[in-house]
Amino acid sequence: MKIVVIGGSGLIGKKLVNNLRELGHEVVAASPSLGVNSVTGKGLTEAVSGAQVVVDVSNAPSWEDQAVLEFFETSTRNLLEAEVAAGVKHHVALSVVGTDGLLESGYFRAKMAQEELIKASKVPYTIVRATQFFEFVEAIAQFSTEGQIVRMPSAPIQPIVSDDVAAAFVDFTLEAPVNDIVDLAGPERLGLDELVRRFLTAKKDTRQVVTDEEARYYGVVIDDKDHSLVPRGNARIAPTRFEDWLNRSMSQV
């Protein structure tokens, strides 16, 4: 089948495009750098023409409150309009576990707006909310660093590696639309403080992680500390453990 991957040059998009092509599907990798811009609409009609599935794993270039909202609203509206016109049968979108509980953040408000647009569309859909990626733990630590101290709450998180996200998205893409939200997570729950501590220890980073329940996550207060960053109810669980990924990553340095 013909599948269009919006954000096809990004972290998840590249892997997903390769995975689907290996299975013999016709895959269009779509991003501004590849001549398809879902915000301006450039190349969008041509890209989705004849497609059965459109997968949106794109991300905003700016996370400033208004800019990120405009990106996800404009991009999603344009995509869904083009899909209706082209007769696309399935819209698959990447979102974030905990979106509805972290709305203090402009980024999560924008993701919620994206989800609502998808739900209201005529295009059958699957929204996949993934937990935080292993690859972004360093950024989490950096955001919360003051001098040599990293302040993190002990709120549980169930992170996942990008390879497992891309592998799961192959299944979501080829399966029938669920017209609902599906959670996707890694196999282990760790406290945010412990997650960052393990990462810095493995890197031989001398910063000290201090457990502080008032500390913020990417600048956001976690109100429901037991549930905000982990899947609720049924979730698809990926296989790769954080420790195994860490060991592989450190051996490649």
GROMACS .gro file of C-alpha atoms in nm:
model
  253
    1MET     CA    1   0.000   0.000   0.000
    2LYS     CA    2   0.099   0.366  -0.030
    3ILE     CA    3   0.185   0.522   0.305
    4VAL     CA    4   0.284   0.882   0.369
    5VAL     CA    5   0.503   0.954   0.673
    6ILE     CA    6   0.483   1.318   0.781
    7GLY     CA    7   0.803   1.399   0.966
    8GLY     CA    8   0.976   1.137   0.757
    9SER     CA    9   1.321   1.288   0.809
   10GLY     CA   10   1.300   1.296   1.191
   11LEU     CA   11   1.408   1.057   1.466
   12ILE     CA   12   1.104   0.829   1.443
   13GLY     CA   13   1.015   0.908   1.083
   14LYS     CA   14   1.342   0.787   0.929
   15LYS     CA   15   1.324   0.457   1.113
   16LEU     CA   16   0.956   0.405   1.029
   17VAL     CA   17   1.009   0.482   0.659
   18ASN     CA   18   1.290   0.226   0.643
   19ASN     CA   19   1.088  -0.036   0.831
   20LEU     CA   20   0.787   0.000   0.602
   21ARG     CA   21   0.996   0.000   0.284
   22GLU     CA   22   1.163  -0.323   0.395
   23LEU     CA   23   0.816  -0.478   0.405
   24GLY     CA   24   0.760  -0.376   0.043
   25HIS     CA   25   0.525  -0.081   0.088
   26GLU     CA   26   0.534   0.235  -0.121
   27VAL     CA   27   0.639   0.498   0.132
   28VAL     CA   28   0.656   0.873   0.086
   29ALA     CA   29   0.888   1.038   0.337
   30ALA     CA   30   0.740   1.386   0.379
   31SER     CA   31   0.898   1.686   0.551
   32PRO     CA   32   0.987   2.045   0.453
   33SER     CA   33   1.344   1.935   0.373
   34LEU     CA   34   1.198   1.674   0.136
   35GLY     CA   35   0.962   1.915  -0.041
   36VAL     CA   36   0.640   1.853   0.157
   37ASN     CA   37   0.530   2.113   0.412
   38SER     CA   38   0.217   2.033   0.609
   39VAL     CA   39   0.202   2.387   0.752
   40THR     CA   40   0.216   2.580   0.424
   41GLY     CA   41   0.056   2.296   0.228
   42LYS     CA   42   0.342   2.284  -0.023
   43GLY     CA   43   0.351   1.945  -0.195
   44LEU     CA   44   0.087   1.799   0.036
   45THR     CA   45  -0.184   1.721  -0.221
   46GLU     CA   46   0.062   1.538  -0.443
   47ALA     CA   47   0.212   1.346  -0.150
   48VAL     CA   48  -0.118   1.206  -0.019
   49SER     CA   49  -0.271   1.134  -0.359
   50GLY     CA   50  -0.345   0.761  -0.377
   51ALA     CA   51  -0.234   0.697  -0.019
   52GLN     CA   52  -0.421   0.455   0.205
   53VAL     CA   53  -0.253   0.566   0.529
   54VAL     CA   54  -0.095   0.890   0.653
   55VAL     CA   55   0.128   0.870   0.960
   56ASP     CA   56   0.211   1.196   1.140
   57VAL     CA   57   0.525   1.176   1.352
   58SER     CA   58   0.624   1.538   1.292
   59ASN     CA   59   0.727   1.780   1.565
   60ALA     CA   60   0.721   2.156   1.595
   61PRO     CA   61   1.040   2.352   1.520
   62SER     CA   62   0.963   2.591   1.808
   63TRP     CA   63   0.812   2.502   2.146
   64GLU     CA   64   0.715   2.860   2.232
   65ASP     CA   65   0.351   2.849   2.342
   66GLN     CA   66   0.186   3.025   2.050
   67ALA     CA   67   0.424   2.891   1.785
   68VAL     CA   68   0.380   2.527   1.886
   69LEU     CA   69   0.001   2.562   1.900
   70GLU     CA   70  -0.008   2.719   1.554
   71PHE     CA   71   0.217   2.445   1.417
   72PHE     CA   72   0.010   2.150   1.537
   73GLU     CA   73  -0.327   2.311   1.461
   74THR     CA   74  -0.234   2.430   1.113
   75SER     CA   75  -0.043   2.116   1.016
   76THR     CA   76  -0.315   1.882   1.141
   77ARG     CA   77  -0.598   2.075   0.972
   78ASN     CA   78  -0.410   2.076   0.642
   79LEU     CA   79  -0.330   1.707   0.667
   80LEU     CA   80  -0.685   1.601   0.748
   81GLU     CA   81  -0.834   1.818   0.471
   82ALA     CA   82  -0.591   1.670   0.218
   83GLU     CA   83  -0.667   1.320   0.344
   84VAL     CA   84  -1.044   1.364   0.311
   85ALA     CA   85  -0.998   1.491  -0.045
   86ALA     CA   86  -0.768   1.198  -0.130
   87GLY     CA   87  -0.985   0.932   0.033
   88VAL     CA   88  -0.722   0.828   0.289
   89LYS     CA   89  -0.853   0.546   0.508
   90HIS     CA   90  -0.635   0.579   0.820
   91HIS     CA   91  -0.463   0.867   1.000
   92VAL     CA   92  -0.203   0.758   1.257
   93ALA     CA   93  -0.055   1.022   1.488
   94LEU     CA   94   0.218   1.023   1.751
   95SER     CA   95   0.124   1.195   2.076
   96VAL     CA   96   0.250   1.183   2.434
   97VAL     CA   97   0.143   0.982   2.738
   98GLY     CA   98   0.013   1.221   3.003
   99THR     CA   99  -0.085   1.496   2.760
  100ASP     CA  100  -0.418   1.570   2.929
  101GLY     CA  101  -0.255   1.596   3.273
  102LEU     CA  102   0.027   1.836   3.179
  103LEU     CA  103  -0.171   2.121   3.026
  104GLU     CA  104   0.025   2.386   3.217
  105SER     CA  105   0.271   2.339   2.930
  106GLY     CA  106   0.203   2.511   2.600
  107TYR     CA  107   0.349   2.207   2.422
  108PHE     CA  108   0.102   1.968   2.580
  109ARG     CA  109  -0.187   2.210   2.516
  110ALA     CA  110  -0.084   2.201   2.150
  111LYS     CA  111  -0.073   1.820   2.146
  112MET     CA  112  -0.420   1.812   2.302
  113ALA     CA  113  -0.546   2.047   2.030
  114GLN     CA  114  -0.395   1.814   1.769
  115GLU     CA  115  -0.570   1.514   1.922
  116GLU     CA  116  -0.907   1.692   1.930
  117LEU     CA  117  -0.881   1.786   1.563
  118ILE     CA  118  -0.807   1.425   1.471
  119LYS     CA  119  -1.101   1.296   1.675
  120ALA     CA  120  -1.338   1.545   1.510
  121SER     CA  121  -1.226   1.457   1.156
  122LYS     CA  122  -1.402   1.222   0.915
  123VAL     CA  123  -1.079   1.025   0.867
  124PRO     CA  124  -1.057   0.700   1.071
  125TYR     CA  125  -0.767   0.733   1.313
  126THR     CA  126  -0.531   0.585   1.567
  127ILE     CA  127  -0.364   0.821   1.817
  128VAL     CA  128  -0.058   0.663   1.976
  129ARG     CA  129   0.054   0.825   2.299
  130ALA     CA  130   0.414   0.724   2.367
  131THR     CA  131   0.610   0.775   2.686
  132GLN     CA  132   0.933   0.975   2.700
  133PHE     CA  133   1.217   0.849   2.479
  134PHE     CA  134   1.545   0.721   2.623
  135GLU     CA  135   1.724   0.955   2.384
  136PHE     CA  136   1.581   1.263   2.559
  137VAL     CA  137   1.690   1.182   2.917
  138GLU     CA  138   1.999   1.398   2.869
  139ALA     CA  139   1.779   1.695   2.773
  140ILE     CA  140   1.562   1.637   3.082
  141ALA     CA  141   1.872   1.648   3.300
  142GLN     CA  142   2.004   1.960   3.129
  143PHE     CA  143   1.673   2.144   3.169
  144SER     CA  144   1.676   2.081   3.546
  145THR     CA  145   2.044   2.151   3.611
  146GLU     CA  146   2.158   2.431   3.843
  147GLY     CA  147   2.534   2.432   3.869
  148GLN     CA  148   2.625   2.072   3.959
  149ILE     CA  149   2.281   1.986   4.095
  150VAL     CA  150   1.995   1.827   3.901
  151ARG     CA  151   1.665   1.849   4.086
  152MET     CA  152   1.410   1.586   3.986
  153PRO     CA  153   1.089   1.453   4.142
  154SER     CA  154   1.046   1.082   4.205
  155ALA     CA  155   0.735   1.064   3.985
  156PRO     CA  156   0.732   0.732   3.798
  157ILE     CA  157   0.804   0.729   3.426
  158GLN     CA  158   0.806   0.436   3.183
  159PRO     CA  159   1.042   0.546   2.903
  160ILE     CA  160   1.089   0.384   2.565
  161VAL     CA  161   1.362   0.375   2.300
  162SER     CA  162   1.293   0.530   1.959
  163ASP     CA  163   1.366   0.204   1.777
  164ASP     CA  164   1.080   0.038   1.965
  165VAL     CA  165   0.848   0.330   1.886
  166ALA     CA  166   0.923   0.297   1.515
  167ALA     CA  167   0.874  -0.081   1.529
  168ALA     CA  168   0.537  -0.045   1.703
  169PHE     CA  169   0.429   0.218   1.452
  170VAL     CA  170   0.468  -0.036   1.173
  171ASP     CA  171   0.196  -0.239   1.342
  172PHE     CA  172  -0.027   0.061   1.410
  173THR     CA  173   0.012   0.172   1.049
  174LEU     CA  174  -0.081  -0.163   0.898
  175GLU     CA  175  -0.359  -0.250   1.145
  176ALA     CA  176  -0.716  -0.121   1.119
  177PRO     CA  177  -0.794   0.219   1.275
  178VAL     CA  178  -0.905   0.196   1.638
  179ASN     CA  179  -1.067   0.544   1.644
  180ASP     CA  180  -0.923   0.585   1.992
  181ILE     CA  181  -0.603   0.654   2.186
  182VAL     CA  182  -0.349   0.376   2.242
  183ASP     CA  183  -0.066   0.405   2.494
  184LEU     CA  184   0.286   0.284   2.413
  185ALA     CA  185   0.556   0.245   2.679
  186GLY     CA  186   0.880   0.076   2.771
  187PRO     CA  187   0.894  -0.230   2.999
  188GLU     CA  188   1.009  -0.063   3.324
  189ARG     CA  189   0.883   0.204   3.560
  190LEU     CA  190   1.151   0.418   3.718
  191GLY     CA  191   1.136   0.737   3.920
  192LEU     CA  192   1.238   1.041   3.718
  193ASP     CA  193   1.515   1.102   3.970
  194GLU     CA  194   1.643   0.745   3.938
  195LEU     CA  195   1.623   0.754   3.558
  196VAL     CA  196   1.837   1.066   3.536
  197ARG     CA  197   2.072   0.938   3.806
  198ARG     CA  198   2.136   0.614   3.614
  199PHE     CA  199   2.197   0.805   3.294
  200LEU     CA  200   2.448   1.047   3.448
  201THR     CA  201   2.628   0.766   3.631
  202ALA     CA  202   2.665   0.567   3.309
  203LYS     CA  203   2.809   0.876   3.138
  204LYS     CA  204   3.043   0.940   3.433
  205ASP     CA  205   2.880   1.281   3.464
  206THR     CA  206   2.965   1.434   3.802
  207ARG     CA  207   2.639   1.622   3.847
  208GLN     CA  208   2.440   1.515   4.154
  209VAL     CA  209   2.073   1.426   4.124
  210VAL     CA  210   1.873   1.555   4.419
  211THR     CA  211   1.523   1.418   4.472
  212ASP     CA  212   1.290   1.716   4.505
  213GLU     CA  213   0.916   1.654   4.485
  214GLU     CA  214   0.858   2.022   4.403
  215ALA     CA  215   1.093   2.010   4.104
  216ARG     CA  216   0.939   2.050   3.761
  217TYR     CA  217   0.946   1.829   3.455
  218TYR     CA  218   1.042   2.040   3.154
  219GLY     CA  219   0.918   2.335   3.357
  220VAL     CA  220   0.582   2.175   3.434
  221VAL     CA  221   0.444   2.089   3.778
  222ILE     CA  222   0.343   1.723   3.789
  223ASP     CA  223   0.016   1.734   3.981
  224ASP     CA  224  -0.064   1.363   3.968
  225LYS     CA  225   0.282   1.230   4.044
  226ASP     CA  226   0.181   0.864   4.040
  227HIS     CA  227   0.008   0.864   3.701
  228SER     CA  228   0.104   1.162   3.484
  229LEU     CA  229   0.402   1.011   3.301
  230VAL     CA  230   0.298   0.645   3.280
  231PRO     CA  231   0.027   0.472   3.076
  232ARG     CA  232  -0.311   0.416   3.232
  233GLY     CA  233  -0.491   0.087   3.178
  234ASN     CA  234  -0.396  -0.121   2.878
  235ALA     CA  235  -0.083  -0.025   2.689
  236ARG     CA  236   0.143  -0.179   2.428
  237ILE     CA  237   0.470  -0.258   2.604
  238ALA     CA  238   0.798  -0.244   2.412
  239PRO     CA  239   1.084  -0.483   2.494
  240THR     CA  240   1.400  -0.273   2.537
  241ARG     CA  241   1.514  -0.204   2.893
  242PHE     CA  242   1.679   0.129   2.978
  243GLU     CA  243   1.988  -0.044   3.121
  244ASP     CA  244   2.042  -0.244   2.801
  245TRP     CA  245   2.014   0.069   2.588
  246LEU     CA  246   2.251   0.254   2.820
  247ASN     CA  247   2.509  -0.022   2.796
  248ARG     CA  248   2.490  -0.024   2.416
  249SER     CA  249   2.508   0.354   2.397
  250MET     CA  250   2.810   0.377   2.628
  251SER     CA  251   2.995   0.103   2.434
  252GLN     CA  252   2.958   0.309   2.115
  253VAL     CA  253   3.110   0.624   2.265
   0.00000   0.00000   0.00000
